Amino acid sequence: MAGLSRARVARRIAAGAAYGGGGIGLVGAAAIGLLLAEVQMAKRVVGNGHTPHAPRGEGLYGYGYAGQDGPPLRLTMLGDSTAAGQGVHRARQTPGALIASGLAAVAERPVELCNVALPGAQSDDLDRQVGLALSDTSRVPDICVIMIGANDVTHRMPATRSVRHLSSAVRRLRTAGAEVVVGTCPDLGTVEQVQQPLRWLARRASRQLAAAQTIGTVEQGGRTVSLGDLLGPEFEANPRELFGPDNYHPSAEGYATAAMALLPTVCAALNLWPAEDERPDASRREGFLPVARAAAEAASEPGTEVTAAMPTGPRGPWALLKRRRRRRVPATDPAPAAST
């Protein structure tokens, strides 16, 4: 029942984003005053999640494969502090570097990583970031990974507006010829210092936005991977290991967990994943669903992928929901990061 309700909310948000509505918020208006007070208290305890600048991970990964099978694949990271890798100290610990290393090992080709993500960014910054990613028309990215949404929740950006910006970004990237994978809004209810009732409100808002992000992304030809609950149980069980020094951003282990979930979908988008894994497996409850229902299920289940299947059906567009087996990110030696 909860899944069907979440699907209806996600449908309304996505429809509002598509048709210009802006009044559907992430939580009820009566809770806004309490939410703001609790957010300010949590920020004082957590420290606003600010750490020194994220390490620069840009450069060439898997350069040992150079010349073996075509030019380097181009990977671009977009989004907020999680896409930038804020909270770790070494470039190789950032999600972009981890995904680039894994992609190079799977493709047996070098991967050139560009990161235009901005710590603190909300979805309305994606227009600027996409402009940077597509600034050189002769070097369009092969694959783009977007991780965005947490700051939209904490800054109370209307969900319709948030999804509208994300959908526009995915559409521009796909039109340019890039594949797109979106890591949807993480579960802010897992932040250790956030107390009730903010924890419940943050979790509800995060999942609503994640489901709506999935609908908007899939309708524009992208794929999504749920990050909402992916780290939740692990964060709650091992907060000292999976949260970084600021107790807000993931640690190196946390980013590695997220990268392992995103990597199979990144590879599949580039037709690099084993063909047998592309068929839905009924034993893992994979299959074709109306996109809103698939989005709602994905928002509640760790590492779940949603991709477009059929453009229309009895209940609107349909999507393929997959629960891919996560595999350890292979290690490759990165080239020295580009200077900034």
Short mmCIF file of C-alpha atoms in Angstrom, two decimals, residues 276-289 297 301 320-325:
data_model
loop_
_atom_site.label_atom_id
_atom_site.label_comp_id
_atom_site.label_asym_id
_atom_site.label_seq_id
_atom_site.Cartn_x
_atom_site.Cartn_y
_atom_site.Cartn_z
CA GLU A 276 22.88 -12.76 -19.52
CA ASP A 277 22.60 -10.10 -16.81
CA GLU A 278 20.43 -7.93 -19.06
CA ARG A 279 17.51 -10.34 -19.02
CA PRO A 280 15.11 -9.82 -16.08
CA ASP A 281 15.47 -12.48 -13.41
CA ALA A 282 12.14 -13.40 -11.82
CA SER A 283 13.93 -14.96 -8.83
CA ARG A 284 15.25 -11.48 -7.96
CA ARG A 285 11.81 -9.93 -8.55
CA GLU A 286 12.97 -8.13 -11.66
CA GLY A 287 10.63 -7.28 -14.49
CA PHE A 288 8.57 -4.74 -16.40
CA LEU A 289 6.37 -2.34 -14.45
CA GLU A 297 9.87 0.30 -5.51
CA GLU A 301 15.25 -0.86 -2.20
CA LEU A 320 12.48 -2.38 -16.49
CA LEU A 321 13.34 -2.77 -12.81
CA LYS A 322 16.55 -4.68 -12.09
CA ARG A 323 18.35 -5.62 -8.90
CA ARG A 324 21.84 -6.06 -10.27
CA ARG A 325 24.41 -8.06 -8.37
#
